CSV table of C-alpha atoms and ligand atoms in Angstrom, one decimal:
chain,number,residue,atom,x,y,z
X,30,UNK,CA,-35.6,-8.7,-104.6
X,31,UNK,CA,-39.3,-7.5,-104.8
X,32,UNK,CA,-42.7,-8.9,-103.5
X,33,UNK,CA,-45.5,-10.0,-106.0
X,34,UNK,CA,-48.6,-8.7,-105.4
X,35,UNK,CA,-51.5,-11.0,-106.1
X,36,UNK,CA,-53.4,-10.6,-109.3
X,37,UNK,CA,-56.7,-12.2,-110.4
X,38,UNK,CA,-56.6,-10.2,-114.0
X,39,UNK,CA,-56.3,-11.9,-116.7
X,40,UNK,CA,-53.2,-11.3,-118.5
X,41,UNK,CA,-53.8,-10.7,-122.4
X,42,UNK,CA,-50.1,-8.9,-123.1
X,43,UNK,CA,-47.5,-10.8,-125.2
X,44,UNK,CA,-50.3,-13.8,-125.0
X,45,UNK,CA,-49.2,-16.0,-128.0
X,46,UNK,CA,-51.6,-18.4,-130.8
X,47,UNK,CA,-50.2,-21.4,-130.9
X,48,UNK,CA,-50.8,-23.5,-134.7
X,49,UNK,CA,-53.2,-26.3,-134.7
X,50,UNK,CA,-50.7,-29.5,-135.7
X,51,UNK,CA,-52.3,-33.3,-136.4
X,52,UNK,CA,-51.5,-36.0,-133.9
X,53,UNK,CA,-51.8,-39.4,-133.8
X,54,UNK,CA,-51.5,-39.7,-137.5
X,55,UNK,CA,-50.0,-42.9,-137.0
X,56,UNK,CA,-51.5,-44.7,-134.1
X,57,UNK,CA,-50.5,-47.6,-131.7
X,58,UNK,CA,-53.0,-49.7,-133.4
X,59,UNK,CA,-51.3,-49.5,-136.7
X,60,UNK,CA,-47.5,-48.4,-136.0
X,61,UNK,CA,-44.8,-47.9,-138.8
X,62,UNK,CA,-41.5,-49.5,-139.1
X,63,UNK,CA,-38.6,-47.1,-139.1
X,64,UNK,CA,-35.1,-47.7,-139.0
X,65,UNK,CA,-32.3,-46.5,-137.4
X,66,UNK,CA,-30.4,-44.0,-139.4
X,67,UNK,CA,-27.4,-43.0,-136.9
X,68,UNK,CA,-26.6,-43.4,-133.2
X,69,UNK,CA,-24.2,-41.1,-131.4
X,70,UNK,CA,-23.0,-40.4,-127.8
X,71,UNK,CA,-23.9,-36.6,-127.3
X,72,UNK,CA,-22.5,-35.7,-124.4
X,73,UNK,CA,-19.4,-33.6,-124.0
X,74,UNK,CA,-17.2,-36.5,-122.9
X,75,UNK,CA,-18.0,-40.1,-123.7
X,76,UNK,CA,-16.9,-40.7,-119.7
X,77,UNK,CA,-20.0,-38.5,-118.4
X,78,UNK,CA,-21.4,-40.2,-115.8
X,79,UNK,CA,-25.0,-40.7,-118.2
X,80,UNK,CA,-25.2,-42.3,-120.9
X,81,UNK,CA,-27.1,-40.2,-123.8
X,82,UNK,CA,-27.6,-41.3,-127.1
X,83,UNK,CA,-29.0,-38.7,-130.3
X,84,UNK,CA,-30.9,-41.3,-132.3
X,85,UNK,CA,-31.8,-40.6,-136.0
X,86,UNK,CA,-34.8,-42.5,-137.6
X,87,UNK,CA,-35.9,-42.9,-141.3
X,88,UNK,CA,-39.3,-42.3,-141.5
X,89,UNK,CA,-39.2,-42.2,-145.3
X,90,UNK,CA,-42.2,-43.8,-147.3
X,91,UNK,CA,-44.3,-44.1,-144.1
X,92,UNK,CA,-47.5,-42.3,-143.0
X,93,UNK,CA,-45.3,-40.3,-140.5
X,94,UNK,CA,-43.0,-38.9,-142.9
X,95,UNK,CA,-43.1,-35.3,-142.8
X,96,UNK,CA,-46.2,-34.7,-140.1
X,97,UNK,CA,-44.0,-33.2,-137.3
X,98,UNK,CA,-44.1,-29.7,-135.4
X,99,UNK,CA,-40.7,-28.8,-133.0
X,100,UNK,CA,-41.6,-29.2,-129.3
X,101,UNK,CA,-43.9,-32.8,-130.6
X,102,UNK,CA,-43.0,-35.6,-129.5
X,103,UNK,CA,-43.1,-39.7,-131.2
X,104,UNK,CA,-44.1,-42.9,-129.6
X,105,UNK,CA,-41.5,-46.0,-129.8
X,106,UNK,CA,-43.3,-49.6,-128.8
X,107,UNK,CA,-40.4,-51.7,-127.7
X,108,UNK,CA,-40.3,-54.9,-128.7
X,109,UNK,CA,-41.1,-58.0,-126.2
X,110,UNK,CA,-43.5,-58.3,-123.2
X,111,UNK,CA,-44.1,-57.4,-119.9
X,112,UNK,CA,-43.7,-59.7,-116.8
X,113,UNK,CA,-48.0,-60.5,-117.1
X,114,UNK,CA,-47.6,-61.5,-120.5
X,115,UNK,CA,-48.5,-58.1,-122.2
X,116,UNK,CA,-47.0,-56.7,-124.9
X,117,UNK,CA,-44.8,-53.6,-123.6
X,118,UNK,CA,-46.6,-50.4,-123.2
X,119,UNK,CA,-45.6,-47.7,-125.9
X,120,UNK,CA,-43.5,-44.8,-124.8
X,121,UNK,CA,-43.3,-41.0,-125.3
X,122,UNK,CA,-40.3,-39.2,-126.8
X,123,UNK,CA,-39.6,-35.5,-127.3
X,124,UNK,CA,-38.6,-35.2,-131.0
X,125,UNK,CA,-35.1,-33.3,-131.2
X,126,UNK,CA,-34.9,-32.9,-135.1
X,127,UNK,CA,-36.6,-30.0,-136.4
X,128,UNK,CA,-39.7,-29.4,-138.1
X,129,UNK,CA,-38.6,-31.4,-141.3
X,130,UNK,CA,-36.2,-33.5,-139.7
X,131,UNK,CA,-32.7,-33.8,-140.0
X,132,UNK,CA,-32.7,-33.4,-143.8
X,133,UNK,CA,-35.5,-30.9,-144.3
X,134,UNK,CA,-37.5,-33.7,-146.1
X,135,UNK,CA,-39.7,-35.0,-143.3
X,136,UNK,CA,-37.3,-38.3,-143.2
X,137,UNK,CA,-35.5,-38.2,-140.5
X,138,UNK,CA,-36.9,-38.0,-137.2
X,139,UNK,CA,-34.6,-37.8,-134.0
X,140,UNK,CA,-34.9,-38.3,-129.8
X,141,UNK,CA,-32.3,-38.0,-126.8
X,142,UNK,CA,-32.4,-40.9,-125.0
X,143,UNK,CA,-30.6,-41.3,-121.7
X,144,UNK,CA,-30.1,-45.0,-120.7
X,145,UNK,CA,-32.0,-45.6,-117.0
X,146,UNK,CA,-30.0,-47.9,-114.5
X,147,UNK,CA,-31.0,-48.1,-111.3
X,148,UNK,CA,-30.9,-50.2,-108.3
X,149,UNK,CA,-34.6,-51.5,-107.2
X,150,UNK,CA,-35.5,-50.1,-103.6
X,151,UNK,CA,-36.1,-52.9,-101.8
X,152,UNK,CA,-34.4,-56.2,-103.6
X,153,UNK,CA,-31.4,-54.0,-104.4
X,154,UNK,CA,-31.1,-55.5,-108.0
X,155,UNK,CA,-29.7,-53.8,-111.2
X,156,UNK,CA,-32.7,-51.9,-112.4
X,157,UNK,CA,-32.3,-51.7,-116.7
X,158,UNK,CA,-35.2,-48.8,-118.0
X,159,UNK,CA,-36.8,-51.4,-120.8
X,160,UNK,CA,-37.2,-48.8,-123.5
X,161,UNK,CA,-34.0,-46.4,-122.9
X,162,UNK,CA,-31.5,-49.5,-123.3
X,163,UNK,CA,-33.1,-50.7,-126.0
X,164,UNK,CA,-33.2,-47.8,-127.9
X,165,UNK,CA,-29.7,-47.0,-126.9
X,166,UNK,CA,-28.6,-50.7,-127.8
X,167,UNK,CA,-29.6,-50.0,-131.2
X,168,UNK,CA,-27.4,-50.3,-134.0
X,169,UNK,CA,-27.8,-48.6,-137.5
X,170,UNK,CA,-30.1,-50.0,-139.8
X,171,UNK,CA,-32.2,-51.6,-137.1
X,172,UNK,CA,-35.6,-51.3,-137.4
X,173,UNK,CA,-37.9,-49.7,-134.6
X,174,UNK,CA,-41.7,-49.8,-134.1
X,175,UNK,CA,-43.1,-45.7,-133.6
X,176,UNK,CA,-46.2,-44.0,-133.9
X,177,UNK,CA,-47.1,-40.4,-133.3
X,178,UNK,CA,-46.7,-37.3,-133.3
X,179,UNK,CA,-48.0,-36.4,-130.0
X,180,UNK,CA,-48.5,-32.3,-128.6
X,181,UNK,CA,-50.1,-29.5,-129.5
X,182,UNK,CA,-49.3,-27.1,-126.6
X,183,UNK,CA,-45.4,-27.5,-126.4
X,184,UNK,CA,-44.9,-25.6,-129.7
X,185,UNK,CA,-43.3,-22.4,-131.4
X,186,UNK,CA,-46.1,-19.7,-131.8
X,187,UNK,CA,-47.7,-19.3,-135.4
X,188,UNK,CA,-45.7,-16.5,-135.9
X,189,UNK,CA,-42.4,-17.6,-134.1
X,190,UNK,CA,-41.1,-13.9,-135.0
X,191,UNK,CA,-43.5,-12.5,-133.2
X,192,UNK,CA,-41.8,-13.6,-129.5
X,193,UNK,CA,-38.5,-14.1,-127.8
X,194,UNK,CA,-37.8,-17.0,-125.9
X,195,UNK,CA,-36.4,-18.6,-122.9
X,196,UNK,CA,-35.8,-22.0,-123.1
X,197,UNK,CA,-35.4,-23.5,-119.5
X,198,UNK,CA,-33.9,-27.5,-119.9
X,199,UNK,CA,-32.4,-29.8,-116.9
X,200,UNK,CA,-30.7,-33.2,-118.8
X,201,UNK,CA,-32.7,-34.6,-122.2
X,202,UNK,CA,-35.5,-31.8,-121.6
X,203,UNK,CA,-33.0,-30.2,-124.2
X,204,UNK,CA,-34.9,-32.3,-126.9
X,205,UNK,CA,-37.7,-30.2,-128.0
X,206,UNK,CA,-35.5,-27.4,-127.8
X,207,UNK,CA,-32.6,-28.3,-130.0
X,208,UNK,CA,-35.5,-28.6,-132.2
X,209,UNK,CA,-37.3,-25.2,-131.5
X,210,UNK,CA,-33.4,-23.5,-132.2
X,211,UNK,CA,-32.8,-25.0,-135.7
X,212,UNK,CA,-36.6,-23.9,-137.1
X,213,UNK,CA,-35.8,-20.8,-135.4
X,214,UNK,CA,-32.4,-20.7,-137.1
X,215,UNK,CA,-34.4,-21.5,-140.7
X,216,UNK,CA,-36.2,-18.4,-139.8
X,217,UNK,CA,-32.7,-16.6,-139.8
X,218,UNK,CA,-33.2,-16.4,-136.1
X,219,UNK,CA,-35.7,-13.8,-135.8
X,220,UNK,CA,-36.0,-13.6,-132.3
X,221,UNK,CA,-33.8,-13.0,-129.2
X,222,UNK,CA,-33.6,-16.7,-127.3
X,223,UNK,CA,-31.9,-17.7,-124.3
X,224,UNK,CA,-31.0,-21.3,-123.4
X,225,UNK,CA,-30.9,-22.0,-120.0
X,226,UNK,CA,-28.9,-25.9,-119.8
X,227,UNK,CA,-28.8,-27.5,-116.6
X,228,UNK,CA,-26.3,-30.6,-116.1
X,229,UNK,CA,-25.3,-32.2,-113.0
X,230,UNK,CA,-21.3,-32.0,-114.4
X,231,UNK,CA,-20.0,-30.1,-117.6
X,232,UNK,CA,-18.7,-33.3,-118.9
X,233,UNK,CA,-22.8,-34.2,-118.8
X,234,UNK,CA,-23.8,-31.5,-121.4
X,235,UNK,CA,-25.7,-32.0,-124.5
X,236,UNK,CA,-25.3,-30.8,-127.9
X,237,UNK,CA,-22.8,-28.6,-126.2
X,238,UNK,CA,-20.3,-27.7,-129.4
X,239,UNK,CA,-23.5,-27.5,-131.4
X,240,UNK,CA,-25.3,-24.9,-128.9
X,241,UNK,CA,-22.0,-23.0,-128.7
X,242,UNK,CA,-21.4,-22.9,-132.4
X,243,UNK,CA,-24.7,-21.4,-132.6
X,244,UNK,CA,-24.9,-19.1,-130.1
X,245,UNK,CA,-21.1,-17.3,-131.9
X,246,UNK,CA,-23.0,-17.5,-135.0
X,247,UNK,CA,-26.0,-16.1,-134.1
X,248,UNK,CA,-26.0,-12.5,-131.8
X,249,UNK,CA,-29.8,-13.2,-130.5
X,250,UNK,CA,-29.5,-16.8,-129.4
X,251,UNK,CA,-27.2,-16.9,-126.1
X,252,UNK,CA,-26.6,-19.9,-124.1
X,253,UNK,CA,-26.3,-19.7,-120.6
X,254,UNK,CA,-24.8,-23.4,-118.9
X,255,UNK,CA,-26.0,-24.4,-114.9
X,256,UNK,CA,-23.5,-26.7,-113.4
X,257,UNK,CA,-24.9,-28.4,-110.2
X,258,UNK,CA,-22.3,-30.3,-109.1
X,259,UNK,CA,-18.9,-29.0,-109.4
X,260,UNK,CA,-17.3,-25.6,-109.9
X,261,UNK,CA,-16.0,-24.4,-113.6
X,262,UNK,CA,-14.0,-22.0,-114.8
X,263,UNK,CA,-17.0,-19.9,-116.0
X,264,UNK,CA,-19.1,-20.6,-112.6
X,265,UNK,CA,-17.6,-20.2,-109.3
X,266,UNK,CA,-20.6,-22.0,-107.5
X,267,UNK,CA,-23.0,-24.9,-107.5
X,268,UNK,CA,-25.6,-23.9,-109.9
X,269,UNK,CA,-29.1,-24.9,-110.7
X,270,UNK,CA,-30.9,-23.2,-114.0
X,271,UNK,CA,-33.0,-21.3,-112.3
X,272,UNK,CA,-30.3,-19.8,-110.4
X,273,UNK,CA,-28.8,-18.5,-114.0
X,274,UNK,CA,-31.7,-16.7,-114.1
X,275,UNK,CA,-30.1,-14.6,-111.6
X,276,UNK,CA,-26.6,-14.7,-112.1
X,277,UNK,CA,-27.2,-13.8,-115.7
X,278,UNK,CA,-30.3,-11.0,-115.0
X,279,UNK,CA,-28.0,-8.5,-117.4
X,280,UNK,CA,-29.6,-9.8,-120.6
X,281,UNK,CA,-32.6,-12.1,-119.2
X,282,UNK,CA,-33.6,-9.3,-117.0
X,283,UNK,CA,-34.4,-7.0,-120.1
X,284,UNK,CA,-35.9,-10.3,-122.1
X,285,UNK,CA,-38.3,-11.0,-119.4
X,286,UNK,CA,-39.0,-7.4,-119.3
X,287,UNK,CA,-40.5,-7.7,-122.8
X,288,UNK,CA,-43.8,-8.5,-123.6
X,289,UNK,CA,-42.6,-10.5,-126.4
X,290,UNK,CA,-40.9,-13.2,-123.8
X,291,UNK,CA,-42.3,-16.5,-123.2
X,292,UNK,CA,-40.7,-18.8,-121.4
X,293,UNK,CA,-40.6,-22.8,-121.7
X,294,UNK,CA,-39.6,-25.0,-119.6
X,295,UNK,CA,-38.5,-28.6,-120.0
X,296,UNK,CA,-36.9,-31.7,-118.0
X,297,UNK,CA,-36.8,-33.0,-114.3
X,298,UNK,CA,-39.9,-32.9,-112.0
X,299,UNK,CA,-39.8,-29.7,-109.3
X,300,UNK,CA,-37.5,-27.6,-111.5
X,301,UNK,CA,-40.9,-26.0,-112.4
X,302,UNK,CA,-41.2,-24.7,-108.5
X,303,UNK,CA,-38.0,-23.4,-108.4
X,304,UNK,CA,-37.9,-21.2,-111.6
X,305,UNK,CA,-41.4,-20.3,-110.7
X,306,UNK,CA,-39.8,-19.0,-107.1
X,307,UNK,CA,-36.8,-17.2,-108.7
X,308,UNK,CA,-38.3,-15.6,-111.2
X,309,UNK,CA,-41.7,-14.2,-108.0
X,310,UNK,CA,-38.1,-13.1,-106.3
X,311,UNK,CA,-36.7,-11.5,-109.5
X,312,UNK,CA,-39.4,-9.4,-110.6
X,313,UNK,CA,-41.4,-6.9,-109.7
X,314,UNK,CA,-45.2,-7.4,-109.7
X,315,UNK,CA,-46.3,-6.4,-112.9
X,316,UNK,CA,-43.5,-8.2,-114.6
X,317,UNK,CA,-44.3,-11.4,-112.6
X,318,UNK,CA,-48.2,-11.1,-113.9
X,319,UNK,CA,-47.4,-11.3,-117.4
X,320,UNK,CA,-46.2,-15.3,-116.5
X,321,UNK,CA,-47.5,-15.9,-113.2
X,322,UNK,CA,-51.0,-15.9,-111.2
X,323,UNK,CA,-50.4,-15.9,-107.6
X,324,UNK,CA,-53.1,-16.9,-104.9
X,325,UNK,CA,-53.2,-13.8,-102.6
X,326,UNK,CA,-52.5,-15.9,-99.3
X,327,UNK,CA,-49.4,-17.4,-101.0
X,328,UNK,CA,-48.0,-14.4,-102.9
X,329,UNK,CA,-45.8,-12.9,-100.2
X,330,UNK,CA,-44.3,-16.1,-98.7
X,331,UNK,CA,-42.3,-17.5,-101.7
X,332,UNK,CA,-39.5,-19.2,-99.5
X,333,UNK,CA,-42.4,-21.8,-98.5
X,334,UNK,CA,-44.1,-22.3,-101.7
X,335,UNK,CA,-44.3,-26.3,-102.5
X,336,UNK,CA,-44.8,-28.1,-105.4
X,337,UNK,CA,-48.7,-29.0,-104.3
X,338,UNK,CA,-49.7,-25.2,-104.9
X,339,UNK,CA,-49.2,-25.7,-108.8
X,340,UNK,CA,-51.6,-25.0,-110.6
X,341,UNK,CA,-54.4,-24.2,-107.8
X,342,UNK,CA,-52.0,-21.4,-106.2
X,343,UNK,CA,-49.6,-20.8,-108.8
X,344,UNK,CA,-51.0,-20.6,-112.0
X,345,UNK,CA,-48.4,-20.5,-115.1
X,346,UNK,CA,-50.2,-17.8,-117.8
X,347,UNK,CA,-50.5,-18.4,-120.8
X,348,UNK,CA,-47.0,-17.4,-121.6
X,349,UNK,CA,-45.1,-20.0,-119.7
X,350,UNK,CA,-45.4,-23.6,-121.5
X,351,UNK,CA,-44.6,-26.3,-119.3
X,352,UNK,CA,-43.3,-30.2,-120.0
X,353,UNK,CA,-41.9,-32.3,-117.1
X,354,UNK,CA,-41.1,-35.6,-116.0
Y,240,A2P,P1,-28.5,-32.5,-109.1
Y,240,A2P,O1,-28.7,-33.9,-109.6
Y,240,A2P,O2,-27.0,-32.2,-108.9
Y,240,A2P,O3,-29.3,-32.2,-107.9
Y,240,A2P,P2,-29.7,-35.0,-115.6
Y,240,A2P,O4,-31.0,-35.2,-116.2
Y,240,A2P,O5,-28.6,-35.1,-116.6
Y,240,A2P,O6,-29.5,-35.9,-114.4
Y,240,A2P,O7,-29.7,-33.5,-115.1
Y,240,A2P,C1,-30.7,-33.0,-114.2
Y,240,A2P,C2,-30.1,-31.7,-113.7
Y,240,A2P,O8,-31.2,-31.0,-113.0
Y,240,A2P,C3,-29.0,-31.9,-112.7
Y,240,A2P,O9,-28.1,-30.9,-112.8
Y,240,A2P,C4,-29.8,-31.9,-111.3
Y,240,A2P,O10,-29.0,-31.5,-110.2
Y,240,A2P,C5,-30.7,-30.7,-111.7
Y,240,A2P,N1,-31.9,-30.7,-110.7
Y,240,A2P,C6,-32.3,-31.6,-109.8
Y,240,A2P,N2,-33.4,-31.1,-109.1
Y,240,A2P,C7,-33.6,-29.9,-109.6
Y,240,A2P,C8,-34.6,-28.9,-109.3
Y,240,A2P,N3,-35.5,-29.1,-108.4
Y,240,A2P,N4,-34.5,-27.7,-110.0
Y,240,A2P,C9,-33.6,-27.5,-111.0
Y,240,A2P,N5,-32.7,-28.4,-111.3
Y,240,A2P,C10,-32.7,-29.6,-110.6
């Protein structure tokens, strides 16, 4: 374990350009009609204690068709109105098909959804999420109101083979990076990746034969599972992912070493503080200045850093790319 030193440089090494993509071709004002094109559980088991649905749409013959980057997302306008009267509000979705979609042709555009129950607060009543069940619900062949793209920071470099990568998801933030993997495995996998899952039970993982087929068919991409609530043969304690970080410092060490790293980071609110703490405790200063900018009075007292001091006191660099929730 090592203590950062504060830095005010600016940090220039490994910095990446990101492509200029179009957003907002199609706009709330003027949404396409897309229908659904498949629907399947994508969990390991289908008794996982979420429900999460991968949901295929054809965009074909619309203005959206074919204007997606990896790491975008897609807005979906769900039918009906609020309790004032209001049409419902559009929602955000991280797109999980590739640049190209599904198919390669810019048809087929793909989310994760994860249905939201809940119990209100204070009335203690069954809470449905509005947009999550209905786009679970959905059958194929239904049709669905969307807009988008959205993003232009949450993407793949210009020249993705000029980087490696750690991807850092909890739950659905494995979205944009299912769709990251498969450009990056068009590109022949150029670059070494890590994927960094984190799931509160194994049964609860997502994509899970897909990311392991991948990672024995490609050396450079590894995947590297954080269980939080149970014990598994492959992890003999409670783990978050930033605690794989650690536990698995033979080949991330090196990787973060690199100036070719960059590290994203995508899925529950406050996973951001904790990776940020691991990796100030992990390496040494100059290593930790290449992806973090520590306020000097804060540097040395890691233990007691709170979510509050990000950005003012801990400043991600312009290698770490950040989307939460
Ligand atoms: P837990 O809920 O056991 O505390 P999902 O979206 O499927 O619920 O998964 C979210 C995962 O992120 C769970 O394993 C959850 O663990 C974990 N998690 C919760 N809080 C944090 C945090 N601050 N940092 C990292 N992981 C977290």
């Amino acid at each position: 374990m090592t203590t950062p030193t504060p830095s005010n440089e600016t940090h220039t090494l490994g910095r990446p350009t990101i492509p200029a993509v179009d957003q907002h071709i199609v706009k709330p004002t003027n949404p396409i009609i897309a229908k659904v094109h498949a629907t399947r559980i994508c969990t390991v088991s289908k008794k996982a204690a979420g429900f999460v649905r991968h949901i295929e749409f054809d965009v074909s013959g619309t203005p959206l068709e074919n204007t997606w980057h990896a790491g975008q997302s897609f807005g979906v306008i769900p039918p009906g109105t609020q309790p004032n009267g209001k049409a419902h509000k559009l929602r955000l979705y991280s797109i999980a098909a590739p640049t190209g979609g599904e198919t390669g042709d810019g048809t087929i555009i793909t989310t994760t959804v994860k249905r939201v129950v809940d119990e209100h607060w204070n009335t203690h009543k069954l809470f449905k999420g509005i947009c999550s069940n209905y786009l679970c619900d959905l059958q194929i062949g239904d049709e669905v109101t969307l807009t988008g793209p959205v993003g232009k920071r949450f993407l793949l470099p210009q020249n993705p083979a000029d980087h490696d990568y750690i991807f850092i998801a909890t739950g659905t933030g494995i979205a944009p990076f299912r769709s990251m993997i498969l450009d990056l495995i068009k590109l022949n996998m150029p670059s070494k990746v890590a994927l960094l899952m984190g799931t509160p039970y194994e049964s609860d993982l997502l994509y899970h034969s897909d990311l392991t087929n991948w990672a024995n068919e490609h050396q450079s991409f590894t995947y590297h599972t954080a269980i939080s609530r149970h014990i598994t043969p492959t992890q003999s304690k409670k783990l978050y992912v930033q605690d794989r970080l650690g536990e698995d410092f033979g080949i991330l060490g090196p990787m973060l070493a690199s100036d070719r790293t960059l590290i994203y980071i995508c899925g529950i609110a406050g996973m951001e503080l904790g990776v940020f703490q691991t990796l100030a405790k992990l390496l040494p200063p100059d290593q930790l200045a290449q992806y973090l900018e520590l306020a000097p009075e804060i540097a040395n007292d890691i233990d007691h850093w709170e979510r509050k001091m990000i950005p003012k006191k801990i400043k991600k660099t312009k290698r770490v790319f950040l989307e939460v929730y």
